């Protein structure tokens, strides 16, 4: 059993920055990978970034060079640093953790980027 809580969303002007946090608790040892997804109104949920047990990171092309996924193992927390934000980044951002058997989700945090 894993619990995930996101925070850090808000309203920012285009070109600005935000840092999202995802605090994990429960059976942390069982997590194989953690990811950030986002979903804009009327759009499919999109995988934004992944970090594996080994620390390997991957990104969707649209955020490469602007977003950075990282983790602090001592705090059981994953982060998404978002720089040079664009209006098209506006979405609800969700934290995901995968074990061998189960996908866990946070409640989501709203990110709104104004022109």
Coordinates of N, CA and C in Angstrom, one line a residue:
X1 N 0.8 -1.2 0.0 CA 0.0 0.0 0.0 C 0.9 1.3 0.0
X2 N 0.6 2.2 -0.9 CA 1.4 3.4 -1.1 C 0.4 4.6 -1.1
X3 N 0.7 5.6 -0.4 CA -0.1 6.8 -0.5 C 0.7 8.0 -1.1
X4 N 0.1 8.8 -1.9 CA 0.8 9.9 -2.6 C 0.0 11.2 -2.5
X5 N 0.8 12.2 -2.1 CA 0.2 13.6 -2.0 C 1.0 14.6 -2.8
X6 N 0.3 15.2 -3.8 CA 1.0 16.3 -4.6 C 0.7 17.6 -3.9
X7 N 1.7 18.5 -4.2 CA 1.5 19.9 -3.8 C 2.4 20.8 -4.7
X8 N 2.2 22.1 -4.7 CA 3.0 23.0 -5.4 C 2.4 23.7 -6.6
X9 N 1.2 23.3 -7.0 CA 0.6 23.9 -8.2 C 0.1 25.3 -7.9
X10 N -0.3 26.0 -8.9 CA -0.7 27.4 -8.8 C -0.8 28.1 -10.1
X11 N -1.0 29.4 -10.0 CA -1.1 30.2 -11.2 C 0.2 31.0 -11.4
X12 N 0.7 30.9 -12.6 CA 2.0 31.6 -12.9 C 1.9 32.2 -14.3
X13 N 2.7 33.2 -14.6 CA 2.7 33.8 -15.9 C 3.6 33.0 -16.8
X14 N 3.4 33.1 -18.1 CA 4.2 32.4 -19.1 C 5.7 32.9 -18.9
X15 N 6.6 31.9 -19.0 CA 8.0 32.2 -18.7 C 8.4 32.0 -17.3
X16 N 7.5 31.8 -16.4 CA 7.8 31.6 -15.0 C 8.0 30.1 -14.6
X17 N 8.2 29.9 -13.3 CA 8.6 28.5 -12.8 C 7.7 28.1 -11.7
X18 N 7.6 26.8 -11.5 CA 6.9 26.2 -10.4 C 7.7 24.9 -10.1
X19 N 7.6 24.5 -8.8 CA 8.1 23.2 -8.4 C 7.0 22.4 -7.8
X20 N 6.7 21.2 -8.4 CA 5.7 20.3 -7.8 C 6.4 19.3 -6.9
X21 N 5.7 18.9 -5.9 CA 6.2 17.9 -5.0 C 5.2 16.7 -4.9
X22 N 5.7 15.5 -4.7 CA 4.9 14.3 -4.4 C 5.5 13.6 -3.3
X23 N 4.8 13.6 -2.1 CA 5.3 12.9 -0.9 C 4.7 11.5 -0.9
X24 N 5.5 10.5 -0.8 CA 5.1 9.1 -0.7 C 5.2 8.5 0.7
X25 N 4.2 7.7 1.0 CA 4.3 7.0 2.3 C 3.7 5.6 2.2
X26 N 4.0 4.7 3.2 CA 3.5 3.3 3.1 C 4.7 2.4 2.7
X27 N 4.4 1.5 1.8 CA 5.4 0.5 1.4 C 6.3 1.1 0.3
X28 N 7.1 2.0 0.7 CA 8.0 2.7 -0.3 C 9.0 1.7 -1.0
X29 N 9.4 0.7 -0.3 CA 10.4 -0.2 -0.8 C 9.8 -1.0 -2.0
X30 N 8.5 -1.0 -2.2 CA 7.9 -1.7 -3.3 C 7.8 -1.0 -4.6
X31 N 8.1 0.3 -4.6 CA 8.0 1.2 -5.8 C 9.1 0.9 -6.8
X32 N 8.7 0.6 -8.0 CA 9.7 0.4 -9.1 C 10.0 1.6 -9.9
X33 N 9.0 2.5 -10.1 CA 9.2 3.8 -10.8 C 8.2 4.8 -10.4
X34 N 8.5 6.0 -10.5 CA 7.5 7.1 -10.3 C 7.5 8.0 -11.5
X35 N 6.3 8.6 -11.7 CA 6.0 9.4 -12.9 C 5.2 10.6 -12.6
X36 N 5.3 11.6 -13.4 CA 4.4 12.7 -13.5 C 3.5 12.6 -14.7
X37 N 2.2 12.7 -14.6 CA 1.3 12.8 -15.7 C 0.6 14.1 -15.6
X38 N 0.0 14.6 -16.7 CA -0.9 15.7 -16.7 C -2.1 15.5 -17.6
X39 N -3.1 16.2 -17.3 CA -4.4 16.1 -18.1 C -5.0 17.5 -18.2
X40 N -5.0 18.0 -19.4 CA -5.7 19.3 -19.7 C -7.1 19.1 -20.1
X41 N -8.0 20.1 -19.9 CA -9.4 19.9 -20.2 C -9.6 19.4 -21.7
X42 N -10.4 18.4 -21.8 CA -10.7 17.8 -23.1 C -9.6 17.0 -23.7
X43 N -8.5 16.8 -23.0 CA -7.4 16.1 -23.6 C -7.2 14.7 -22.9
X44 N -6.4 13.8 -23.5 CA -6.0 12.6 -22.9 C -5.0 12.8 -21.8
X45 N -4.9 12.0 -20.8 CA -3.9 12.1 -19.8 C -2.5 11.7 -20.5
X46 N -1.5 12.5 -20.2 CA -0.2 12.5 -20.9 C 0.9 12.2 -19.9
X47 N 1.7 11.3 -20.2 CA 2.9 11.0 -19.4 C 3.9 12.2 -19.7
X48 N 4.4 12.8 -18.6 CA 5.3 13.9 -18.7 C 6.7 13.5 -18.5
X49 N 7.0 12.8 -17.4 CA 8.3 12.4 -17.0 C 8.3 11.2 -16.1
X50 N 9.4 10.4 -16.1 CA 9.6 9.2 -15.4 C 10.9 9.2 -14.7
X51 N 11.0 8.6 -13.5 CA 12.2 8.4 -12.8 C 12.2 6.9 -12.3
X52 N 13.2 6.1 -12.6 CA 13.2 4.7 -12.2 C 13.9 4.5 -10.9
X53 N 13.9 3.2 -10.4 CA 14.6 2.9 -9.2 C 16.1 3.2 -9.3
X54 N 16.7 3.1 -10.5 CA 18.1 3.3 -10.7 C 18.4 4.8 -10.9
X55 N 17.4 5.6 -11.0 CA 17.6 7.1 -11.2 C 17.5 7.6 -12.6
X56 N 17.3 6.7 -13.6 CA 17.2 7.1 -15.0 C 15.9 7.9 -15.2
X57 N 16.0 9.0 -15.9 CA 14.9 9.9 -16.2 C 14.6 10.0 -17.6
X58 N 13.3 10.1 -18.0 CA 12.9 10.3 -19.3 C 11.8 11.4 -19.3
X59 N 11.6 12.1 -20.5 CA 10.7 13.2 -20.6 C 9.9 13.1 -21.9
X60 N 8.7 13.6 -22.0 CA 8.0 13.8 -23.2 C 8.7 15.0 -23.9
X61 N 8.8 14.9 -25.3 CA 9.5 15.9 -26.1 C 9.2 17.3 -25.8
X62 N 7.9 17.6 -25.5 CA 7.4 19.0 -25.4 C 8.0 19.7 -24.1
X63 N 8.5 18.9 -23.2 CA 9.1 19.5 -21.9 C 10.6 19.4 -21.8
X64 N 11.2 18.7 -22.7 CA 12.7 18.5 -22.6 C 13.4 19.9 -22.6
X65 N 14.3 20.0 -21.7 CA 15.1 21.2 -21.6 C 14.4 22.2 -20.7
X66 N 13.1 22.0 -20.3 CA 12.4 22.9 -19.4 C 12.1 22.3 -18.1
X67 N 11.7 21.0 -18.1 CA 11.3 20.3 -16.8 C 12.4 19.4 -16.4
X68 N 12.5 19.2 -15.1 CA 13.4 18.3 -14.5 C 12.7 17.5 -13.4
X69 N 12.8 16.1 -13.5 CA 12.2 15.3 -12.5 C 13.4 14.8 -11.6
X70 N 13.1 14.8 -10.3 CA 14.2 14.4 -9.3 C 13.5 13.8 -8.1
X71 N 14.3 13.3 -7.2 CA 13.8 12.7 -6.0 C 14.7 12.9 -4.8
X72 N 14.2 12.9 -3.6 CA 15.0 13.0 -2.4 C 14.6 11.8 -1.6
X73 N 15.4 10.8 -1.6 CA 15.1 9.5 -0.9 C 14.9 9.7 0.6
X74 N 15.7 10.5 1.2 CA 15.6 10.7 2.6 C 14.2 11.3 3.0
X75 N 13.6 12.0 2.1 CA 12.3 12.6 2.4 C 11.2 11.9 1.7
X76 N 11.5 10.8 1.0 CA 10.5 10.0 0.3 C 9.6 11.0 -0.6
X77 N 10.3 11.9 -1.3 CA 9.6 12.9 -2.1 C 10.2 13.0 -3.5
X78 N 9.3 13.1 -4.5 CA 9.6 13.3 -5.9 C 9.2 14.7 -6.2
X79 N 10.0 15.3 -7.1 CA 9.8 16.7 -7.6 C 9.7 16.8 -9.1
X80 N 9.0 17.8 -9.5 CA 9.0 18.2 -10.9 C 9.3 19.7 -11.0
X81 N 10.5 20.1 -11.3 CA 10.9 21.5 -11.5 C 10.5 21.9 -12.9
X82 N 9.6 22.9 -13.0 CA 9.1 23.4 -14.3 C 9.5 24.8 -14.5
X83 N 10.3 25.0 -15.5 CA 10.8 26.3 -15.9 C 10.3 26.7 -17.3
X84 N 10.4 28.0 -17.6 CA 10.0 28.5 -18.9 C 8.6 28.0 -19.3
X85 N 7.7 28.1 -18.3 CA 6.3 27.6 -18.5 C 5.6 28.3 -19.6
X86 N 4.8 27.5 -20.3 CA 4.0 28.0 -21.5 C 2.5 27.7 -21.2
X87 N 1.6 28.5 -21.8 CA 0.2 28.3 -21.6 C -0.3 26.9 -21.8
X88 N 0.4 26.2 -22.8 CA 0.0 24.8 -23.1 C 0.4 23.8 -22.1
X89 N 1.2 24.3 -21.0 CA 1.5 23.4 -19.9 C 0.4 23.4 -18.9
X90 N -0.7 24.2 -19.1 CA -1.8 24.3 -18.1 C -2.5 22.9 -18.1
X91 N -2.6 22.3 -16.9 CA -3.2 21.0 -16.7 C -3.3 20.7 -15.3
X92 N -4.0 19.6 -14.9 CA -3.9 19.0 -13.6 C -2.7 18.0 -13.7
X93 N -1.8 18.1 -12.8 CA -0.6 17.3 -12.8 C -0.8 16.2 -11.7
X94 N -0.6 14.9 -12.0 CA -0.8 13.8 -11.1 C 0.5 13.1 -10.9
X95 N 0.8 12.7 -9.7 CA 1.9 11.9 -9.3 C 1.5 10.4 -9.4
X96 N 2.3 9.5 -9.9 CA 2.1 8.1 -10.1 C 3.2 7.3 -9.5
X97 N 2.9 6.2 -8.8 CA 4.0 5.3 -8.4 C 3.5 3.9 -8.8
X98 N 4.4 3.1 -9.4 CA 4.2 1.7 -9.8 C 4.9 0.7 -9.0
X99 N 4.2 -0.3 -8.5 CA 4.8 -1.5 -7.9 C 4.6 -2.6 -8.9
X100 N 5.0 -3.8 -8.6 CA 4.9 -4.9 -9.5 C 3.4 -5.2 -9.8
X101 N 2.5 -4.9 -8.8 CA 1.2 -5.3 -9.0 C 0.2 -4.2 -9.1
X102 N 0.5 -3.0 -8.7 CA -0.5 -1.9 -8.5 C 0.1 -0.6 -9.0
X103 N -0.8 0.3 -9.6 CA -0.5 1.6 -9.9 C -1.2 2.5 -8.8
X104 N -0.5 3.4 -8.3 CA -1.0 4.4 -7.3 C -1.0 5.8 -7.8
X105 N -2.0 6.6 -7.4 CA -2.1 7.9 -7.9 C -2.4 8.9 -6.8
X106 N -1.8 10.1 -6.9 CA -2.1 11.2 -6.0 C -3.4 11.9 -6.5
X107 N -3.8 12.9 -5.7 CA -5.1 13.6 -6.0 C -5.0 14.6 -7.1
X108 N -3.9 15.0 -7.5 CA -3.7 16.0 -8.5 C -3.5 17.4 -8.0
X109 N -2.8 18.2 -8.7 CA -2.6 19.6 -8.4 C -2.7 20.4 -9.7
X110 N -3.4 21.5 -9.6 CA -3.7 22.3 -10.8 C -2.5 23.3 -11.1
X111 N -2.1 23.3 -12.3 CA -1.1 24.3 -12.8 C -1.7 25.1 -13.9
X112 N -1.8 26.4 -13.7 CA -2.3 27.3 -14.7 C -1.3 28.3 -15.1
X113 N -1.0 28.4 -16.4 CA 0.0 29.3 -17.0 C -0.8 30.4 -17.8
X114 N -0.7 31.6 -17.5 CA -1.3 32.7 -18.2 C -0.4 33.3 -19.2
X115 N -1.0 33.9 -20.3 CA -0.2 34.5 -21.3 C 0.3 35.9 -20.9

